Amino acid sequence: FACRRVGALGTPEALALLTKHAAEATTDEQRLAYLRGLQEATKGKRTVPMPAGWDAAFLALSKSPDATVRDQALALAATFGDKTALFLLRKKLADERADTGERLSAITALVEARDAEVVPVLQSLLAHPQL
């Protein structure tokens, strides 16, 4: 709850604080709490300036054994305009062997980030009934 409350402030300092603690967290439960705070800060916003320390935090979070942590970090990175994250999401979306749920999450993150490069990928998925 406290992480979401800090995230609701939406200030650059609040984002930097949550980012710092997400990178330093020792359990996936803690990482998810800080990521939820960051999600609260970005809720309803198409793009948000990348918080201080996000590059190091994203690197640490993307190595988590928990897929939920990795997916949430990737979606946040897209919101922050991280070009690598947008590329990885487009790659996941185009991968026919990927889990449908993961692909749907990628669609959501890419559309919310207004990624212009995803349009051809989305057009190719029109025939896919689940997507």
PDB file of N, CA and C in Angstrom, residues 69-122:
ATOM      1  N   VAL A  69       7.406 -10.296 -12.513  1.00  0.00           N
ATOM      2  CA  VAL A  69       8.328  -9.175 -12.296  1.00  0.00           C
ATOM      3  C   VAL A  69       8.923  -8.737 -13.634  1.00  0.00           C
ATOM      4  N   ARG A  70       9.375  -9.695 -14.413  1.00  0.00           N
ATOM      5  CA  ARG A  70       9.984  -9.367 -15.714  1.00  0.00           C
ATOM      6  C   ARG A  70       8.983  -8.675 -16.633  1.00  0.00           C
ATOM      7  N   ASP A  71       7.756  -9.187 -16.691  1.00  0.00           N
ATOM      8  CA  ASP A  71       6.733  -8.613 -17.566  1.00  0.00           C
ATOM      9  C   ASP A  71       6.336  -7.205 -17.133  1.00  0.00           C
ATOM     10  N   GLN A  72       6.166  -6.999 -15.825  1.00  0.00           N
ATOM     11  CA  GLN A  72       5.793  -5.669 -15.347  1.00  0.00           C
ATOM     12  C   GLN A  72       6.920  -4.666 -15.573  1.00  0.00           C
ATOM     13  N   ALA A  73       8.150  -5.108 -15.379  1.00  0.00           N
ATOM     14  CA  ALA A  73       9.292  -4.221 -15.619  1.00  0.00           C
ATOM     15  C   ALA A  73       9.373  -3.856 -17.097  1.00  0.00           C
ATOM     16  N   LEU A  74       9.122  -4.810 -17.963  1.00  0.00           N
ATOM     17  CA  LEU A  74       9.154  -4.561 -19.401  1.00  0.00           C
ATOM     18  C   LEU A  74       8.061  -3.583 -19.817  1.00  0.00           C
ATOM     19  N   ALA A  75       6.868  -3.745 -19.275  1.00  0.00           N
ATOM     20  CA  ALA A  75       5.765  -2.834 -19.592  1.00  0.00           C
ATOM     21  C   ALA A  75       6.071  -1.417 -19.102  1.00  0.00           C
ATOM     22  N   LEU A  76       6.649  -1.304 -17.913  1.00  0.00           N
ATOM     23  CA  LEU A  76       7.019   0.015 -17.396  1.00  0.00           C
ATOM     24  C   LEU A  76       8.112   0.645 -18.253  1.00  0.00           C
ATOM     25  N   ALA A  77       9.070  -0.167 -18.669  1.00  0.00           N
ATOM     26  CA  ALA A  77      10.146   0.353 -19.518  1.00  0.00           C
ATOM     27  C   ALA A  77       9.576   0.925 -20.818  1.00  0.00           C
ATOM     28  N   ALA A  78       8.552   0.271 -21.352  1.00  0.00           N
ATOM     29  CA  ALA A  78       7.898   0.784 -22.562  1.00  0.00           C
ATOM     30  C   ALA A  78       7.232   2.123 -22.276  1.00  0.00           C
ATOM     31  N   THR A  79       6.596   2.238 -21.123  1.00  0.00           N
ATOM     32  CA  THR A  79       5.968   3.506 -20.729  1.00  0.00           C
ATOM     33  C   THR A  79       7.001   4.611 -20.603  1.00  0.00           C
ATOM     34  N   PHE A  80       8.207   4.239 -20.174  1.00  0.00           N
ATOM     35  CA  PHE A  80       9.283   5.210 -20.034  1.00  0.00           C
ATOM     36  C   PHE A  80       9.979   5.494 -21.368  1.00  0.00           C
ATOM     37  N   GLY A  81       9.510   4.851 -22.448  1.00  0.00           N
ATOM     38  CA  GLY A  81      10.058   5.112 -23.777  1.00  0.00           C
ATOM     39  C   GLY A  81      11.349   4.389 -24.069  1.00  0.00           C
ATOM     40  N   ASP A  82      11.641   3.339 -23.334  1.00  0.00           N
ATOM     41  CA  ASP A  82      12.867   2.566 -23.539  1.00  0.00           C
ATOM     42  C   ASP A  82      12.784   1.828 -24.877  1.00  0.00           C
ATOM     43  N   LYS A  83      13.651   2.188 -25.804  1.00  0.00           N
ATOM     44  CA  LYS A  83      13.618   1.607 -27.156  1.00  0.00           C
ATOM     45  C   LYS A  83      13.871   0.097 -27.131  1.00  0.00           C
ATOM     46  N   THR A  84      14.751  -0.349 -26.238  1.00  0.00           N
ATOM     47  CA  THR A  84      15.031  -1.783 -26.137  1.00  0.00           C
ATOM     48  C   THR A  84      13.787  -2.537 -25.678  1.00  0.00           C
ATOM     49  N   ALA A  85      13.085  -1.985 -24.721  1.00  0.00           N
ATOM     50  CA  ALA A  85      11.869  -2.624 -24.224  1.00  0.00           C
ATOM     51  C   ALA A  85      10.804  -2.699 -25.322  1.00  0.00           C
ATOM     52  N   LEU A  86      10.653  -1.621 -26.075  1.00  0.00           N
ATOM     53  CA  LEU A  86       9.676  -1.628 -27.168  1.00  0.00           C
ATOM     54  C   LEU A  86      10.032  -2.698 -28.197  1.00  0.00           C
ATOM     55  N   PHE A  87      11.316  -2.827 -28.507  1.00  0.00           N
ATOM     56  CA  PHE A  87      11.765  -3.857 -29.444  1.00  0.00           C
ATOM     57  C   PHE A  87      11.452  -5.250 -28.904  1.00  0.00           C
ATOM     58  N   LEU A  88      11.753  -5.486 -27.614  1.00  0.00           N
ATOM     59  CA  LEU A  88      11.500  -6.800 -27.011  1.00  0.00           C
ATOM     60  C   LEU A  88      10.012  -7.132 -26.983  1.00  0.00           C
ATOM     61  N   LEU A  89       9.178  -6.142 -26.720  1.00  0.00           N
ATOM     62  CA  LEU A  89       7.732  -6.366 -26.728  1.00  0.00           C
ATOM     63  C   LEU A  89       7.232  -6.697 -28.128  1.00  0.00           C
ATOM     64  N   ARG A  90       7.725  -5.988 -29.133  1.00  0.00           N
ATOM     65  CA  ARG A  90       7.328  -6.302 -30.513  1.00  0.00           C
ATOM     66  C   ARG A  90       7.775  -7.713 -30.895  1.00  0.00           C
ATOM     67  N   LYS A  91       8.963  -8.091 -30.448  1.00  0.00           N
ATOM     68  CA  LYS A  91       9.490  -9.426 -30.736  1.00  0.00           C
ATOM     69  C   LYS A  91       8.621 -10.498 -30.076  1.00  0.00           C
ATOM     70  N   LYS A  92       8.230 -10.264 -28.813  1.00  0.00           N
ATOM     71  CA  LYS A  92       7.367 -11.210 -28.095  1.00  0.00           C
ATOM     72  C   LYS A  92       6.012 -11.314 -28.788  1.00  0.00           C
ATOM     73  N   LEU A  93       5.478 -10.191 -29.211  1.00  0.00           N
ATOM     74  CA  LEU A  93       4.181 -10.177 -29.875  1.00  0.00           C
ATOM     75  C   LEU A  93       4.207 -10.955 -31.183  1.00  0.00           C
ATOM     76  N   ALA A  94       5.281 -10.841 -31.915  1.00  0.00           N
ATOM     77  CA  ALA A  94       5.390 -11.512 -33.213  1.00  0.00           C
ATOM     78  C   ALA A  94       5.713 -12.997 -33.084  1.00  0.00           C
ATOM     79  N   ASP A  95       6.163 -13.440 -31.919  1.00  0.00           N
ATOM     80  CA  ASP A  95       6.567 -14.827 -31.709  1.00  0.00           C
ATOM     81  C   ASP A  95       5.328 -15.715 -31.578  1.00  0.00           C
ATOM     82  N   GLU A  96       5.092 -16.531 -32.570  1.00  0.00           N
ATOM     83  CA  GLU A  96       3.916 -17.399 -32.588  1.00  0.00           C
ATOM     84  C   GLU A  96       3.973 -18.492 -31.529  1.00  0.00           C
ATOM     85  N   ARG A  97       5.168 -18.796 -31.008  1.00  0.00           N
ATOM     86  CA  ARG A  97       5.311 -19.835 -29.985  1.00  0.00           C
ATOM     87  C   ARG A  97       5.119 -19.287 -28.580  1.00  0.00           C
ATOM     88  N   ALA A  98       5.073 -17.971 -28.440  1.00  0.00           N
ATOM     89  CA  ALA A  98       4.911 -17.354 -27.124  1.00  0.00           C
ATOM     90  C   ALA A  98       3.499 -17.589 -26.596  1.00  0.00           C
ATOM     91  N   ASP A  99       3.373 -17.585 -25.291  1.00  0.00           N
ATOM     92  CA  ASP A  99       2.096 -17.743 -24.614  1.00  0.00           C
ATOM     93  C   ASP A  99       1.140 -16.627 -25.042  1.00  0.00           C
ATOM     94  N   THR A 100      -0.116 -16.976 -25.288  1.00  0.00           N
ATOM     95  CA  THR A 100      -1.111 -15.994 -25.729  1.00  0.00           C
ATOM     96  C   THR A 100      -1.278 -14.875 -24.706  1.00  0.00           C
ATOM     97  N   GLY A 101      -1.265 -15.203 -23.434  1.00  0.00           N
ATOM     98  CA  GLY A 101      -1.390 -14.190 -22.387  1.00  0.00           C
ATOM     99  C   GLY A 101      -0.244 -13.186 -22.423  1.00  0.00           C
ATOM    100  N   GLU A 102       0.959 -13.684 -22.638  1.00  0.00           N
ATOM    101  CA  GLU A 102       2.122 -12.798 -22.741  1.00  0.00           C
ATOM    102  C   GLU A 102       2.013 -11.904 -23.968  1.00  0.00           C
ATOM    103  N   ARG A 103       1.516 -12.473 -25.043  1.00  0.00           N
ATOM    104  CA  ARG A 103       1.363 -11.685 -26.270  1.00  0.00           C
ATOM    105  C   ARG A 103       0.304 -10.600 -26.087  1.00  0.00           C
ATOM    106  N   LEU A 104      -0.786 -10.932 -25.376  1.00  0.00           N
ATOM    107  CA  LEU A 104      -1.813  -9.930 -25.102  1.00  0.00           C
ATOM    108  C   LEU A 104      -1.274  -8.810 -24.216  1.00  0.00           C
ATOM    109  N   SER A 105      -0.439  -9.174 -23.246  1.00  0.00           N
ATOM    110  CA  SER A 105       0.196  -8.165 -22.391  1.00  0.00           C
ATOM    111  C   SER A 105       1.114  -7.261 -23.216  1.00  0.00           C
ATOM    112  N   ALA A 106       1.808  -7.862 -24.174  1.00  0.00           N
ATOM    113  CA  ALA A 106       2.684  -7.079 -25.051  1.00  0.00           C
ATOM    114  C   ALA A 106       1.870  -6.099 -25.891  1.00  0.00           C
ATOM    115  N   ILE A 107       0.723  -6.554 -26.399  1.00  0.00           N
ATOM    116  CA  ILE A 107      -0.151  -5.660 -27.169  1.00  0.00           C
ATOM    117  C   ILE A 107      -0.555  -4.468 -26.309  1.00  0.00           C
ATOM    118  N   THR A 108      -0.999  -4.748 -25.105  1.00  0.00           N
ATOM    119  CA  THR A 108      -1.442  -3.680 -24.202  1.00  0.00           C
ATOM    120  C   THR A 108      -0.324  -2.672 -23.959  1.00  0.00           C
ATOM    121  N   ALA A 109       0.860  -3.170 -23.628  1.00  0.00           N
ATOM    122  CA  ALA A 109       1.984  -2.277 -23.332  1.00  0.00           C
ATOM    123  C   ALA A 109       2.375  -1.449 -24.554  1.00  0.00           C
ATOM    124  N   LEU A 110       2.392  -2.062 -25.720  1.00  0.00           N
ATOM    125  CA  LEU A 110       2.794  -1.348 -26.939  1.00  0.00           C
ATOM    126  C   LEU A 110       1.756  -0.310 -27.357  1.00  0.00           C
ATOM    127  N   VAL A 111       0.487  -0.648 -27.229  1.00  0.00           N
ATOM    128  CA  VAL A 111      -0.563   0.299 -27.592  1.00  0.00           C
ATOM    129  C   VAL A 111      -0.582   1.468 -26.603  1.00  0.00           C
ATOM    130  N   GLU A 112      -0.444   1.166 -25.310  1.00  0.00           N
ATOM    131  CA  GLU A 112      -0.420   2.241 -24.317  1.00  0.00           C
ATOM    132  C   GLU A 112       0.773   3.161 -24.513  1.00  0.00           C
ATOM    133  N   ALA A 113       1.901   2.616 -24.980  1.00  0.00           N
ATOM    134  CA  ALA A 113       3.091   3.428 -25.232  1.00  0.00           C
ATOM    135  C   ALA A 113       3.023   4.131 -26.592  1.00  0.00           C
ATOM    136  N   ARG A 114       1.962   3.839 -27.345  1.00  0.00           N
ATOM    137  CA  ARG A 114       1.786   4.404 -28.692  1.00  0.00           C
ATOM    138  C   ARG A 114       3.000   4.161 -29.588  1.00  0.00           C
ATOM    139  N   ASP A 115       3.437   2.918 -29.604  1.00  0.00           N
ATOM    140  CA  ASP A 115       4.578   2.528 -30.422  1.00  0.00           C
ATOM    141  C   ASP A 115       4.162   2.469 -31.890  1.00  0.00           C
ATOM    142  N   ALA A 116       4.691   3.371 -32.685  1.00  0.00           N
ATOM    143  CA  ALA A 116       4.320   3.447 -34.097  1.00  0.00           C
ATOM    144  C   ALA A 116       4.811   2.239 -34.889  1.00  0.00           C
ATOM    145  N   GLU A 117       5.877   1.620 -34.444  1.00  0.00           N
ATOM    146  CA  GLU A 117       6.454   0.497 -35.183  1.00  0.00           C
ATOM    147  C   GLU A 117       5.677  -0.808 -35.001  1.00  0.00           C
ATOM    148  N   VAL A 118       4.690  -0.830 -34.110  1.00  0.00           N
ATOM    149  CA  VAL A 118       3.939  -2.051 -33.873  1.00  0.00           C
ATOM    150  C   VAL A 118       2.810  -2.242 -34.882  1.00  0.00           C
ATOM    151  N   VAL A 119       2.459  -1.225 -35.624  1.00  0.00           N
ATOM    152  CA  VAL A 119       1.322  -1.291 -36.543  1.00  0.00           C
ATOM    153  C   VAL A 119       1.421  -2.471 -37.512  1.00  0.00           C
ATOM    154  N   PRO A 120       2.547  -2.685 -38.208  1.00  0.00           N
ATOM    155  CA  PRO A 120       2.600  -3.836 -39.128  1.00  0.00           C
ATOM    156  C   PRO A 120       2.435  -5.177 -38.408  1.00  0.00           C
ATOM    157  N   VAL A 121       2.956  -5.266 -37.196  1.00  0.00           N
ATOM    158  CA  VAL A 121       2.822  -6.507 -36.434  1.00  0.00           C
ATOM    159  C   VAL A 121       1.356  -6.733 -36.078  1.00  0.00           C
ATOM    160  N   LEU A 122       0.678  -5.682 -35.642  1.00  0.00           N
ATOM    161  CA  LEU A 122      -0.741  -5.798 -35.306  1.00  0.00           C
ATOM    162  C   LEU A 122      -1.565  -6.194 -36.529  1.00  0.00           C
TER     163      LEU A 122
END
